[in-house]
PDB file of C-alpha atoms in Angstrom:
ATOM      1  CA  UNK A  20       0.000   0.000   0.000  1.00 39.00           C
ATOM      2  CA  UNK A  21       1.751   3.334  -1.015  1.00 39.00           C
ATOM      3  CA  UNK A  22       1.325   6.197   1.079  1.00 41.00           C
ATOM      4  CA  UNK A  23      -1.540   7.741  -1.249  1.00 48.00           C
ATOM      5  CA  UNK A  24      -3.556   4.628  -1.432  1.00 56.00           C
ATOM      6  CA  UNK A  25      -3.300   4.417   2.547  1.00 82.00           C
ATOM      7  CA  UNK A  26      -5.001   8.020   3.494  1.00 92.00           C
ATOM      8  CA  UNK A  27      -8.626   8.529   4.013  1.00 93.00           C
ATOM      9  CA  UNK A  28     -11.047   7.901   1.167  1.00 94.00           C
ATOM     10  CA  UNK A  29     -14.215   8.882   0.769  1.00 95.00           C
ATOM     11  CA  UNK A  30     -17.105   6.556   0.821  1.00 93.00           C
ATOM     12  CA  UNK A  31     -20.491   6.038  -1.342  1.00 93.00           C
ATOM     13  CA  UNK A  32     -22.081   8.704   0.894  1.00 94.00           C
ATOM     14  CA  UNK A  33     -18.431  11.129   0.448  1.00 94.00           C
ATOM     15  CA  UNK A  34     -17.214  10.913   3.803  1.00 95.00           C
ATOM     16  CA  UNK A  35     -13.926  10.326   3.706  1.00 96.00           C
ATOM     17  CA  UNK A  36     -13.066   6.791   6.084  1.00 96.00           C
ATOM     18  CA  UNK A  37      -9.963   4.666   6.402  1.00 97.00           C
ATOM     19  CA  UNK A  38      -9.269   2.587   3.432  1.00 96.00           C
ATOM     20  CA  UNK A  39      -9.382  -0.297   5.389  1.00 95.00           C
ATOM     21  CA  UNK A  40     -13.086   0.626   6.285  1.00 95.00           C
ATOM     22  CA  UNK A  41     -14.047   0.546   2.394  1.00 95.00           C
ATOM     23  CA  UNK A  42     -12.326  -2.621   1.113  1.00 91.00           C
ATOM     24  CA  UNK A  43     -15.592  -4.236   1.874  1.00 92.00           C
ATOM     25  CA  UNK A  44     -19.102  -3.791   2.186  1.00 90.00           C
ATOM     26  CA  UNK A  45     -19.318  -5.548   4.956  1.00 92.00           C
ATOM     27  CA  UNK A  46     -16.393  -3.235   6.828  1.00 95.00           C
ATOM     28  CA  UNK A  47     -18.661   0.096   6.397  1.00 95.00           C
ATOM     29  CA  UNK A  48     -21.385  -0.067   9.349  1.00 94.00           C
ATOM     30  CA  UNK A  49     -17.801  -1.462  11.655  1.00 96.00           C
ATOM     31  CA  UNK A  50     -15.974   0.504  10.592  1.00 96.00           C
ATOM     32  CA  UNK A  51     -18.233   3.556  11.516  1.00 96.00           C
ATOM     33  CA  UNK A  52     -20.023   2.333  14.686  1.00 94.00           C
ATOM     34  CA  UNK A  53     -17.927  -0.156  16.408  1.00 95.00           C
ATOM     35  CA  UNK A  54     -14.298  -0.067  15.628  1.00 96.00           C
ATOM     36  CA  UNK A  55     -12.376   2.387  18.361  1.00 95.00           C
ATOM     37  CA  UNK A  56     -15.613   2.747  20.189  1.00 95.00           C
ATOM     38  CA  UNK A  57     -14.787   2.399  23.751  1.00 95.00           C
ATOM     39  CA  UNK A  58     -15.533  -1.305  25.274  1.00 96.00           C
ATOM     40  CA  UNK A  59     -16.358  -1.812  28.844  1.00 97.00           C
ATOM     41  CA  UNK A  60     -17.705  -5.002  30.821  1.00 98.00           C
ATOM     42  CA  UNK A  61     -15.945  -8.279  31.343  1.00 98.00           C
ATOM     43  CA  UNK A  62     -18.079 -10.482  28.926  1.00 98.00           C
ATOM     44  CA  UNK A  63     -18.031  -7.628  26.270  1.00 98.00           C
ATOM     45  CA  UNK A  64     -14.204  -7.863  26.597  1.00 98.00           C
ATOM     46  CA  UNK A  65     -13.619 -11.394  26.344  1.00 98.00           C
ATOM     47  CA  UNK A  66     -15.811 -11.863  23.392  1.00 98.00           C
ATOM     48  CA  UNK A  67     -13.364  -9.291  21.650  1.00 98.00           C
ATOM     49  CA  UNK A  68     -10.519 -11.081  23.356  1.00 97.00           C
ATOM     50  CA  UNK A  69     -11.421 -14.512  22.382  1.00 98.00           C
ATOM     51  CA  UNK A  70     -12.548 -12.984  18.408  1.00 97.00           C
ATOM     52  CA  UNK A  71      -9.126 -11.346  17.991  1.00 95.00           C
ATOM     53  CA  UNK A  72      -7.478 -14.568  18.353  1.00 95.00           C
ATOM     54  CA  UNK A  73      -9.632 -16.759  16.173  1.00 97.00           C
ATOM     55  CA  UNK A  74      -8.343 -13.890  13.550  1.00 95.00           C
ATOM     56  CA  UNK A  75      -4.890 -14.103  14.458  1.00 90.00           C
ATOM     57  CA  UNK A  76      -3.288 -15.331  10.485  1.00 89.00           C
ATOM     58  CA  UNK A  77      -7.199 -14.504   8.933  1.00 93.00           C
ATOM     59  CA  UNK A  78      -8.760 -11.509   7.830  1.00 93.00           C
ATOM     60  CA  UNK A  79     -11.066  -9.942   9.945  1.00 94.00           C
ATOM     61  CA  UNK A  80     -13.943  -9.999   7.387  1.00 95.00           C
ATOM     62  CA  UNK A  81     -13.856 -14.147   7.946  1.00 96.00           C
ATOM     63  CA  UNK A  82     -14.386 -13.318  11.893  1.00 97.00           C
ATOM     64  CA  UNK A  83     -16.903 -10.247  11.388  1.00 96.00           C
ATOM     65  CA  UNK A  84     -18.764 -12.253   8.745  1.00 96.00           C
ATOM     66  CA  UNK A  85     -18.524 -15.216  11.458  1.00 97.00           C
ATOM     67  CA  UNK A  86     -19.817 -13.371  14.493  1.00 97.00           C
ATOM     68  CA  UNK A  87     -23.532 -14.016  14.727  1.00 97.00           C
ATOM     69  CA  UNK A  88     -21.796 -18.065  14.679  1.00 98.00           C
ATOM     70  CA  UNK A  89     -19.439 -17.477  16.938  1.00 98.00           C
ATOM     71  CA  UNK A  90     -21.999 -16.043  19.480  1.00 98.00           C
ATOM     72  CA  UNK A  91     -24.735 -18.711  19.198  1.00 98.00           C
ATOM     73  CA  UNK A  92     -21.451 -21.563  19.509  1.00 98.00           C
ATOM     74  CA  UNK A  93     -19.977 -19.792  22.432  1.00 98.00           C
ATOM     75  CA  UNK A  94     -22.999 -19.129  24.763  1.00 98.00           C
ATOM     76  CA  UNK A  95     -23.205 -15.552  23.620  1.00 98.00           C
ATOM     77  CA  UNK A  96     -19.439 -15.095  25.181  1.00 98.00           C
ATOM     78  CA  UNK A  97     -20.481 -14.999  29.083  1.00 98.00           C
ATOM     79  CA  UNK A  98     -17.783 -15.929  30.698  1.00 98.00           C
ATOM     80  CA  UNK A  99     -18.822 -17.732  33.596  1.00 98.00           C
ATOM     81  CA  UNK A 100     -21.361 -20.209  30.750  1.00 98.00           C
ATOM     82  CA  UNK A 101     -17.995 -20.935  28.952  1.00 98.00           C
ATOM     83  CA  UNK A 102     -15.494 -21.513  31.851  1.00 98.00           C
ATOM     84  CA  UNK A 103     -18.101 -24.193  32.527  1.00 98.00           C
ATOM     85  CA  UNK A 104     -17.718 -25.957  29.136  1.00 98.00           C
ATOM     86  CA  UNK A 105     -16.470 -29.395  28.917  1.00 97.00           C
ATOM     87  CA  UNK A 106     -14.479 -31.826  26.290  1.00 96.00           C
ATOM     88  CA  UNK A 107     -18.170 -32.649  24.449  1.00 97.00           C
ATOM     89  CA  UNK A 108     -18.551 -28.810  24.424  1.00 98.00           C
ATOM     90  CA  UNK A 109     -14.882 -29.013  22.510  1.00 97.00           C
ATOM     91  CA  UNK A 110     -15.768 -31.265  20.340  1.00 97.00           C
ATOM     92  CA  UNK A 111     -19.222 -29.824  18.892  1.00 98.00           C
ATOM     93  CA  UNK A 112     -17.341 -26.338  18.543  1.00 98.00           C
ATOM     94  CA  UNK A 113     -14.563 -28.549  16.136  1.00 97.00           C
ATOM     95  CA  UNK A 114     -17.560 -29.866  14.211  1.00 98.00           C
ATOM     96  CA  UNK A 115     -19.378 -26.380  14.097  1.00 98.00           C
ATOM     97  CA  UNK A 116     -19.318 -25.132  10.600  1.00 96.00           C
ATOM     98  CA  UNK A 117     -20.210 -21.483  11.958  1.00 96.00           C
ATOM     99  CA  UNK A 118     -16.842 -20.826  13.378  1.00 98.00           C
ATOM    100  CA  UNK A 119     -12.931 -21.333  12.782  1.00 97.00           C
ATOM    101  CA  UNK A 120     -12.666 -24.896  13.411  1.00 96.00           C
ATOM    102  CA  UNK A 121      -9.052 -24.608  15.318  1.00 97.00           C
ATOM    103  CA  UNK A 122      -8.728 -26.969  17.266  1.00 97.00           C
ATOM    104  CA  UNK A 123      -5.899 -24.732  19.645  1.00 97.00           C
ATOM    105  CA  UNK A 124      -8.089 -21.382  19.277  1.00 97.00           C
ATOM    106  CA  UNK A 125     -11.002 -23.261  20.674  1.00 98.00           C
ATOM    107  CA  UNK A 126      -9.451 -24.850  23.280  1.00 97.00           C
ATOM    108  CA  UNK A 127      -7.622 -21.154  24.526  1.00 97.00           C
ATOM    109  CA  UNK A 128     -11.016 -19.314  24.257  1.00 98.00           C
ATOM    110  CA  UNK A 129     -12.349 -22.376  26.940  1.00 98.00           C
ATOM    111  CA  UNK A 130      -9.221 -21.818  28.793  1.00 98.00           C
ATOM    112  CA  UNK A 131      -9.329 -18.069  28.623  1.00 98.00           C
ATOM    113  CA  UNK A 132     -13.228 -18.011  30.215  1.00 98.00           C
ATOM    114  CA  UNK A 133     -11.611 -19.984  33.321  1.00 98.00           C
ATOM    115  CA  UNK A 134      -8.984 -17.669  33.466  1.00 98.00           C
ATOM    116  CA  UNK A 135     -11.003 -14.593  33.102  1.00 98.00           C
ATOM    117  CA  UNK A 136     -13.966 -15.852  35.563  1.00 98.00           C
ATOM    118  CA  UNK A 137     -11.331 -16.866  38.336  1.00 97.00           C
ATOM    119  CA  UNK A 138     -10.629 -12.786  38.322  1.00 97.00           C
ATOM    120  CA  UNK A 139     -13.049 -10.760  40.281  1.00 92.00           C
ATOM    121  CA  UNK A 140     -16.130  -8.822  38.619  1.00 95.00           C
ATOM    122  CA  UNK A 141     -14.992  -5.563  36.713  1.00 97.00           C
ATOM    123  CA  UNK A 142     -11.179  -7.074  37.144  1.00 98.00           C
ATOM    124  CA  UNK A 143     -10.730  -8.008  33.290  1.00 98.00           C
ATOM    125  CA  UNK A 144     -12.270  -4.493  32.140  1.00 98.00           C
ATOM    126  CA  UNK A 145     -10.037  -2.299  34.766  1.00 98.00           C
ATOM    127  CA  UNK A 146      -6.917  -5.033  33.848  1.00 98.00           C
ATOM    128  CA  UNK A 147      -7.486  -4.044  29.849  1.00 98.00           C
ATOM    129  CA  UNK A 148      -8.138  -0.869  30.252  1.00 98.00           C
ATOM    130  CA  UNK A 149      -4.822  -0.264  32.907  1.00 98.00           C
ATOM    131  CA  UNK A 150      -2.563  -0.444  29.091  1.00 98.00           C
ATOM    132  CA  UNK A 151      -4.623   2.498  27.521  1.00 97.00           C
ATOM    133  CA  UNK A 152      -1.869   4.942  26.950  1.00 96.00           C
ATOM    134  CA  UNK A 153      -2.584   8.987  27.215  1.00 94.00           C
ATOM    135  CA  UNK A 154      -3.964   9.850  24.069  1.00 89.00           C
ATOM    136  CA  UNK A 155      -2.220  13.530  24.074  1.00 87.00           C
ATOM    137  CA  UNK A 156       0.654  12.183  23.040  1.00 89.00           C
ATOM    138  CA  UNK A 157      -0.429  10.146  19.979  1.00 89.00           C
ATOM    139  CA  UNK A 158      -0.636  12.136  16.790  1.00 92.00           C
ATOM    140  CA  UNK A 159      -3.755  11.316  14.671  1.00 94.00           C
ATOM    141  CA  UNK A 160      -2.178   9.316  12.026  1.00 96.00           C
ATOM    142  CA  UNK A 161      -2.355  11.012   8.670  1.00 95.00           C
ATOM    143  CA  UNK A 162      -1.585   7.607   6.639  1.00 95.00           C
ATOM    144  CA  UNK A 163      -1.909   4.089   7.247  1.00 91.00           C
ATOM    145  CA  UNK A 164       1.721   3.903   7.336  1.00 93.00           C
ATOM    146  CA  UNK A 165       1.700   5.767  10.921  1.00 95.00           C
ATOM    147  CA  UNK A 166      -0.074   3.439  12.673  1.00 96.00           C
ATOM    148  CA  UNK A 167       2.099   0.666  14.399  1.00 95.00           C
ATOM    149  CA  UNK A 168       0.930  -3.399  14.530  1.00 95.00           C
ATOM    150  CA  UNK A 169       2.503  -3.506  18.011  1.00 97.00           C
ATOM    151  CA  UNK A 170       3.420  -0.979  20.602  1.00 97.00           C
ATOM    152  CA  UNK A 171       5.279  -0.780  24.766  1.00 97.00           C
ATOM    153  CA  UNK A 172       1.711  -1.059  25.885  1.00 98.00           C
ATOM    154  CA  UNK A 173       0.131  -3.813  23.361  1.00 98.00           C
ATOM    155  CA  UNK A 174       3.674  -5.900  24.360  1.00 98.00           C
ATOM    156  CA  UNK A 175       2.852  -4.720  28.138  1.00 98.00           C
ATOM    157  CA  UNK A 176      -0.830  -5.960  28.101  1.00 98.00           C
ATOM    158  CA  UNK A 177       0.268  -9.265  26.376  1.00 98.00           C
ATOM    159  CA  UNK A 178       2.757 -10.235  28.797  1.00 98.00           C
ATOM    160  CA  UNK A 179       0.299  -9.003  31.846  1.00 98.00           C
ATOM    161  CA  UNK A 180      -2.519 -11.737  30.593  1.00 98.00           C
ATOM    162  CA  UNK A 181       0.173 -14.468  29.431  1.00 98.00           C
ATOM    163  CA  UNK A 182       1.029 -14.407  32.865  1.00 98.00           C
ATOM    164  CA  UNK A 183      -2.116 -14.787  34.056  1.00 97.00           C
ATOM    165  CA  UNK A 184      -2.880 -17.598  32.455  1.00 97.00           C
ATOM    166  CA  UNK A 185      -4.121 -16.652  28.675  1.00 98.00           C
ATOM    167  CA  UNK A 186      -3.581 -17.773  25.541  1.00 96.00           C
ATOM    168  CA  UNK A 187      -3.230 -16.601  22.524  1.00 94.00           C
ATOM    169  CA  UNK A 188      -2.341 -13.304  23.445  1.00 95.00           C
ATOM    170  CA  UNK A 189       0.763 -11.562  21.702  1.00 95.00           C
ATOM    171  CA  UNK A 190       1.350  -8.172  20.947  1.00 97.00           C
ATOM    172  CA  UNK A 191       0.043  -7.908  17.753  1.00 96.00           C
ATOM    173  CA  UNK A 192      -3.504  -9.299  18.801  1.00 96.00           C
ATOM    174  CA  UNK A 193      -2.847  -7.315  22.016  1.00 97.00           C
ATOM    175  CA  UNK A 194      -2.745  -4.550  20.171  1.00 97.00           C
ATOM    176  CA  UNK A 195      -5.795  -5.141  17.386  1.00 96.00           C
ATOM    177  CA  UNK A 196      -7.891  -5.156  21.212  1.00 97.00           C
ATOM    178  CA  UNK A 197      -6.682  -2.214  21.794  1.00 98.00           C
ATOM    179  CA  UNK A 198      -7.632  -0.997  18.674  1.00 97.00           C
ATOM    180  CA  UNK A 199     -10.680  -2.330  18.383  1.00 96.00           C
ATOM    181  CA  UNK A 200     -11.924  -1.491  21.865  1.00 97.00           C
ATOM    182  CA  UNK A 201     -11.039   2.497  21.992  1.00 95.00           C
ATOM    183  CA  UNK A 202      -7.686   1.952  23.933  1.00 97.00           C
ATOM    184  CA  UNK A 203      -6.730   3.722  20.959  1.00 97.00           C
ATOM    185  CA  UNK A 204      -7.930   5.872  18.513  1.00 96.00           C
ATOM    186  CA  UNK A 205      -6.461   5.264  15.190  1.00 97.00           C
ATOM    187  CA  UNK A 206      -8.984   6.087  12.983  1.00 97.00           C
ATOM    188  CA  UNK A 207      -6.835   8.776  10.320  1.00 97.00           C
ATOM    189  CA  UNK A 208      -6.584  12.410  10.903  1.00 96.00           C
ATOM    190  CA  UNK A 209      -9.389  13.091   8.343  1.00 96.00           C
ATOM    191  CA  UNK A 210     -11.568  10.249   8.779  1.00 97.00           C
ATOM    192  CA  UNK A 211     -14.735  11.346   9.598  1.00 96.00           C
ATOM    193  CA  UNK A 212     -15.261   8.975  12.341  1.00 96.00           C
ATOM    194  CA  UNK A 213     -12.273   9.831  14.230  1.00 94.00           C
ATOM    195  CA  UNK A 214     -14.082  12.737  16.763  1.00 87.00           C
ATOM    196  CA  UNK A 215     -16.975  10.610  17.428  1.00 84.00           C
ATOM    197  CA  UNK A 216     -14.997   8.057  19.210  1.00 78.00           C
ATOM    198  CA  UNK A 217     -16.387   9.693  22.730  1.00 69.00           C
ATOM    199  CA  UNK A 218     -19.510   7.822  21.856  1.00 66.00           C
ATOM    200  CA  UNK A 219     -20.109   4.241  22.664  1.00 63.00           C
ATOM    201  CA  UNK A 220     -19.888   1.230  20.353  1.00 63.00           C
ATOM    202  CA  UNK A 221     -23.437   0.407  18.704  1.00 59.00           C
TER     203      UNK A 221
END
């Protein structure tokens, strides 16, 4: 991607969006309405937790396009239902068609609900949201050249939950959370999303 291609484009309604954000239908309403949008709650969280993962070497349009499947197959990602699943749970998420059928990814989101529900209510949340860094000093980014895959805090967080006991956590998918979940705003300087991010996620 050259430096032009990677600035803000405008969409079928001219507002100008990441590029990212137009490469597929599909990416338009997430793009505008959930992606950066501040996250909060445990379950909310772990679902993105647990979604980044299943991503990790896929495109995001297999997961987004996935969700609805993942939801139904993982008891709507509330923690304390999954922690409880067992090896037969396991073994009709490998034969589940409307999911990633990986066999390790499945098994870590099952581990990472017993992780996350031995931690105390609110204790995921305020332990994500302890690696937001000060937004006054990131620059907007003007291309999508300026915007990192991994940063102190993404490496930070990572090692924090690897520690506690979850998988499937590096600092790449560390940081795609962050992204995802308003930890950071990198939405481009002129995208027209970018000063709405004080709202919540739809």
């Amino acid at each position: 991607m050259s430096a032009e291609e990677g600035t803000a484009r405008p969409g079928p309604d001219g507002r100008l969006r990441c590029p990212w954000g137009l490469s597929a239908e599909d990416y338009i309403a997430y793009h505008d309405t959930e992606w950066g949008r501040a996250v909060h709650g445990d379950d909310a969280l772990y679902e993105r937790l647990s979604l980044e993962a299943f991503q990790s070497g896929l495109s995001w349009l297999t997961i987004l396009r996935r969700r609805e499947g993942f939801r139904a197959a993982f008891a709507g990602f509330r923690i304390e239902e999954v922690a409880a699943f067992t090896e037969a749970d396991e073994a009709r998420l490998l034969a589940d068609t409307g999911i990633i059928r990986n066999r390790a990814k499945i098994q870590a989101a099952v581990a990472n609900a017993k992780v996350a529900a031995a931690l105390g209510e609110g204790e995921l949340d305020a332990l994500i949201w302890s690696y937001a860094p000060d937004p006054a000093r990131r620059a907007a980014p003007r291309t999508h050249a300026d915007i990192p895959a991994v940063t102190a805090e993404s490496t930070a967080l990572a090692k924090d939950l690897k520690k506690r006991g979850f998988r499937f956590v590096g600092p790449t998918t560390a940081y795609a959370l962050m992204q995802a979940c308003g930890l950071v705003n990198d939405h481009l300087a002129d995208c027209w999303v970018r000063e709405r991010m004080h709202e919540p996620a739809e």
